[in-house]
């Protein structure tokens, strides 16, 4: 049991202290051990949930940066198109400089092709970062689901210890197993 002075207990700490000291028999000890293991696994799952959520945010940010860079390239492409259009108009209005403007038009077309390729590459990179972010968010949700089910299992363990109801142990073990399976699916990116 607890020592002297002021102290605070969680919902099932008192029963776990009894179990640790051997009060309550093998039944109580097995529930206490199960709770400790599931709590540890849940802590690991919780960490992974946070890590994948952070990764998803970083990847989404990278996608936005690439998309902005692509937009800048498309604006540059449009500026070159305007210059090309002006050169085409100038060629029609000043036939004496036709050869000069033909060269300008050819140059603008070449520059636009390079700009277009760069913009499309940036858009593809943005899409790739978006897809990675989506995958991380999916994995984050799996970790969160697993953690939640393990928390329910821990709560069921506390209730089983307090109520001594055998059927609650089955719920506790079942929820723990489901939580671990969901965590394995998260680890496998499923």
CSV table of C-alpha atoms in Angstrom, one decimal:
chain,number,residue,atom,x,y,z
A,1,UNK,CA,0.0,0.0,0.0
A,2,UNK,CA,1.0,3.6,-0.1
A,3,UNK,CA,3.4,5.2,2.4
A,4,UNK,CA,2.7,8.0,4.8
A,5,UNK,CA,1.6,11.5,3.8
A,6,UNK,CA,-0.3,12.9,0.9
A,7,UNK,CA,-0.5,11.0,-2.3
A,8,UNK,CA,-2.7,10.7,-5.4
A,9,UNK,CA,-4.0,7.5,-7.0
A,10,UNK,CA,-5.2,6.8,-10.5
A,11,UNK,CA,-8.4,4.8,-11.0
A,12,UNK,CA,-6.7,1.4,-10.6
A,13,UNK,CA,-3.5,2.2,-8.8
A,14,UNK,CA,-4.8,0.9,-5.4
A,15,UNK,CA,-5.7,-2.5,-6.9
A,16,UNK,CA,-2.3,-2.7,-8.7
A,17,UNK,CA,-0.5,-2.0,-5.4
A,18,UNK,CA,-2.4,-4.8,-3.8
A,19,UNK,CA,-1.4,-7.1,-6.7
A,20,UNK,CA,2.2,-6.1,-6.5
A,21,UNK,CA,2.3,-6.9,-2.8
A,22,UNK,CA,0.6,-10.3,-3.4
A,23,UNK,CA,-2.8,-9.4,-2.0
A,24,UNK,CA,-5.5,-10.8,-4.2
A,25,UNK,CA,-4.0,-14.0,-5.6
A,26,UNK,CA,-2.9,-15.1,-9.0
A,27,UNK,CA,-6.0,-13.8,-10.6
A,28,UNK,CA,-5.2,-10.2,-9.6
A,29,UNK,CA,-1.5,-10.6,-10.3
A,30,UNK,CA,-2.2,-11.8,-13.9
A,31,UNK,CA,-4.5,-8.8,-14.5
A,32,UNK,CA,-1.9,-6.4,-13.1
A,33,UNK,CA,0.8,-7.9,-15.3
A,34,UNK,CA,-1.4,-7.7,-18.3
A,35,UNK,CA,-2.2,-4.1,-17.5
A,36,UNK,CA,1.5,-3.2,-17.2
A,37,UNK,CA,2.3,-4.8,-20.5
A,38,UNK,CA,-0.6,-3.2,-22.4
A,39,UNK,CA,0.2,0.2,-20.9
A,40,UNK,CA,3.8,-0.1,-22.1
A,41,UNK,CA,2.7,-1.2,-25.6
A,42,UNK,CA,0.1,1.6,-25.6
A,43,UNK,CA,2.8,4.2,-24.7
A,44,UNK,CA,4.9,3.0,-27.7
A,45,UNK,CA,1.9,3.1,-30.0
A,46,UNK,CA,1.1,6.6,-28.7
A,47,UNK,CA,4.6,7.8,-29.5
A,48,UNK,CA,4.3,6.3,-33.1
A,49,UNK,CA,1.0,8.0,-33.5
A,50,UNK,CA,2.6,11.4,-32.7
A,51,UNK,CA,5.6,10.8,-34.9
A,52,UNK,CA,3.5,9.9,-37.9
A,53,UNK,CA,1.2,12.9,-37.4
A,54,UNK,CA,4.3,15.1,-37.3
A,55,UNK,CA,5.7,13.5,-40.4
A,56,UNK,CA,2.4,14.0,-42.2
A,57,UNK,CA,2.5,17.7,-41.4
A,58,UNK,CA,6.1,18.1,-42.6
A,59,UNK,CA,5.3,16.2,-45.8
A,60,UNK,CA,2.2,18.4,-46.4
A,61,UNK,CA,4.4,21.5,-45.9
A,62,UNK,CA,6.9,20.2,-48.4
A,63,UNK,CA,4.0,19.6,-50.9
A,64,UNK,CA,2.8,23.2,-50.4
A,65,UNK,CA,6.3,24.5,-51.0
A,66,UNK,CA,6.7,22.5,-54.2
A,67,UNK,CA,3.3,23.6,-55.4
A,68,UNK,CA,4.1,27.3,-54.8
A,69,UNK,CA,7.4,26.9,-56.7
A,70,UNK,CA,5.4,25.3,-59.6
A,71,UNK,CA,3.0,28.2,-59.5
A,72,UNK,CA,5.9,30.6,-59.8
A,73,UNK,CA,7.2,28.7,-62.8
A,74,UNK,CA,3.8,28.8,-64.4
A,75,UNK,CA,3.6,32.6,-63.9
A,76,UNK,CA,7.1,32.8,-65.5
A,77,UNK,CA,5.8,30.7,-68.4
A,78,UNK,CA,2.8,33.0,-68.8
A,79,UNK,CA,5.2,36.0,-68.9
A,80,UNK,CA,7.2,34.4,-71.7
A,81,UNK,CA,4.0,33.6,-73.6
A,82,UNK,CA,3.1,37.3,-73.4
A,83,UNK,CA,6.5,38.3,-74.8
A,84,UNK,CA,6.1,35.6,-77.5
A,85,UNK,CA,2.7,37.0,-78.4
A,86,UNK,CA,4.1,40.6,-78.6
A,87,UNK,CA,6.9,39.4,-80.9
A,88,UNK,CA,4.4,37.7,-83.2
A,89,UNK,CA,2.4,40.9,-83.4
A,90,UNK,CA,5.6,43.0,-83.9
A,91,UNK,CA,6.6,40.6,-86.7
A,92,UNK,CA,3.3,41.3,-88.5
A,93,UNK,CA,3.5,45.0,-87.9
A,94,UNK,CA,7.1,45.5,-88.9
A,95,UNK,CA,7.9,43.2,-91.8
A,96,UNK,CA,11.4,44.7,-92.1
A,97,UNK,CA,12.4,43.1,-88.8
A,98,UNK,CA,10.7,39.8,-89.5
A,99,UNK,CA,13.8,37.7,-89.1
A,100,UNK,CA,14.7,39.3,-85.7
A,101,UNK,CA,11.2,38.6,-84.4
A,102,UNK,CA,11.2,35.0,-85.7
A,103,UNK,CA,14.4,34.4,-83.7
A,104,UNK,CA,12.8,36.0,-80.6
A,105,UNK,CA,9.7,33.8,-81.0
A,106,UNK,CA,11.9,30.7,-81.4
A,107,UNK,CA,13.9,31.7,-78.3
A,108,UNK,CA,10.7,32.3,-76.2
A,109,UNK,CA,9.3,28.9,-77.3
A,110,UNK,CA,12.5,27.2,-76.2
A,111,UNK,CA,12.5,29.0,-72.8
A,112,UNK,CA,8.8,28.1,-72.3
A,113,UNK,CA,9.5,24.4,-73.0
A,114,UNK,CA,12.2,24.5,-70.2
A,115,UNK,CA,10.0,26.4,-67.8
A,116,UNK,CA,7.1,24.0,-68.5
A,117,UNK,CA,9.3,21.0,-67.8
A,118,UNK,CA,10.5,22.5,-64.5
A,119,UNK,CA,6.9,23.4,-63.5
A,120,UNK,CA,5.6,19.9,-64.3
A,121,UNK,CA,8.5,18.4,-62.3
A,122,UNK,CA,7.7,20.5,-59.3
A,123,UNK,CA,4.0,19.6,-59.5
A,124,UNK,CA,5.0,15.9,-59.6
A,125,UNK,CA,7.2,16.4,-56.5
A,126,UNK,CA,4.3,18.2,-54.8
A,127,UNK,CA,2.0,15.3,-55.6
A,128,UNK,CA,4.5,12.8,-54.3
A,129,UNK,CA,4.8,14.7,-51.0
A,130,UNK,CA,1.0,14.9,-50.7
A,131,UNK,CA,0.8,11.1,-51.2
A,132,UNK,CA,3.4,10.5,-48.5
A,133,UNK,CA,1.5,12.9,-46.2
A,134,UNK,CA,-1.7,11.0,-46.8
A,135,UNK,CA,0.0,7.7,-46.1
A,136,UNK,CA,1.4,9.0,-42.8
A,137,UNK,CA,-2.0,10.3,-41.8
A,138,UNK,CA,-3.5,6.9,-42.5
A,139,UNK,CA,-0.8,5.3,-40.4
A,140,UNK,CA,-1.3,7.9,-37.7
A,141,UNK,CA,-5.0,7.0,-37.5
A,142,UNK,CA,-4.1,3.3,-37.2
A,143,UNK,CA,-1.8,4.1,-34.3
A,144,UNK,CA,-4.5,6.3,-32.6
A,145,UNK,CA,-7.0,3.5,-33.0
A,146,UNK,CA,-4.7,1.0,-31.5
A,147,UNK,CA,-3.8,3.3,-28.6
A,148,UNK,CA,-7.5,3.9,-27.9
A,149,UNK,CA,-8.4,0.3,-27.8
A,150,UNK,CA,-5.5,-0.4,-25.5
A,151,UNK,CA,-6.7,2.3,-23.2
A,152,UNK,CA,-10.1,0.7,-23.1
A,153,UNK,CA,-8.5,-2.6,-22.3
A,154,UNK,CA,-6.6,-1.0,-19.4
A,155,UNK,CA,-9.9,0.5,-18.1
A,156,UNK,CA,-11.6,-2.9,-18.4
A,157,UNK,CA,-8.7,-4.3,-16.3
A,158,UNK,CA,-9.3,-1.8,-13.6
A,159,UNK,CA,-13.0,-2.5,-13.6
A,160,UNK,CA,-12.3,-6.3,-13.6
A,161,UNK,CA,-10.1,-5.9,-10.6
A,162,UNK,CA,-12.6,-3.8,-8.7
A,163,UNK,CA,-15.7,-5.8,-9.6
A,164,UNK,CA,-14.2,-9.3,-9.7
A,165,UNK,CA,-16.4,-10.1,-12.7
A,166,UNK,CA,-14.8,-12.9,-14.9
A,167,UNK,CA,-16.6,-11.7,-18.1
A,168,UNK,CA,-14.8,-8.3,-17.8
A,169,UNK,CA,-11.5,-10.2,-18.0
A,170,UNK,CA,-12.5,-11.6,-21.4
A,171,UNK,CA,-13.4,-8.1,-22.6
A,172,UNK,CA,-10.0,-6.9,-21.2
A,173,UNK,CA,-8.0,-9.6,-22.9
A,174,UNK,CA,-10.0,-9.3,-26.1
A,175,UNK,CA,-9.6,-5.5,-26.3
A,176,UNK,CA,-5.9,-5.9,-25.6
A,177,UNK,CA,-5.5,-8.4,-28.4
A,178,UNK,CA,-7.5,-6.2,-30.9
A,179,UNK,CA,-5.4,-3.2,-29.9
A,180,UNK,CA,-2.2,-5.1,-30.6
A,181,UNK,CA,-3.5,-6.3,-33.9
A,182,UNK,CA,-4.4,-2.8,-35.0
A,183,UNK,CA,-0.9,-1.7,-33.9
A,184,UNK,CA,0.7,-4.4,-36.0
A,185,UNK,CA,-1.4,-3.3,-39.0
A,186,UNK,CA,-0.2,0.3,-38.4
A,187,UNK,CA,3.4,-0.9,-38.3
A,188,UNK,CA,2.9,-2.8,-41.6
A,189,UNK,CA,1.3,0.4,-43.2
A,190,UNK,CA,-2.0,-1.4,-43.7
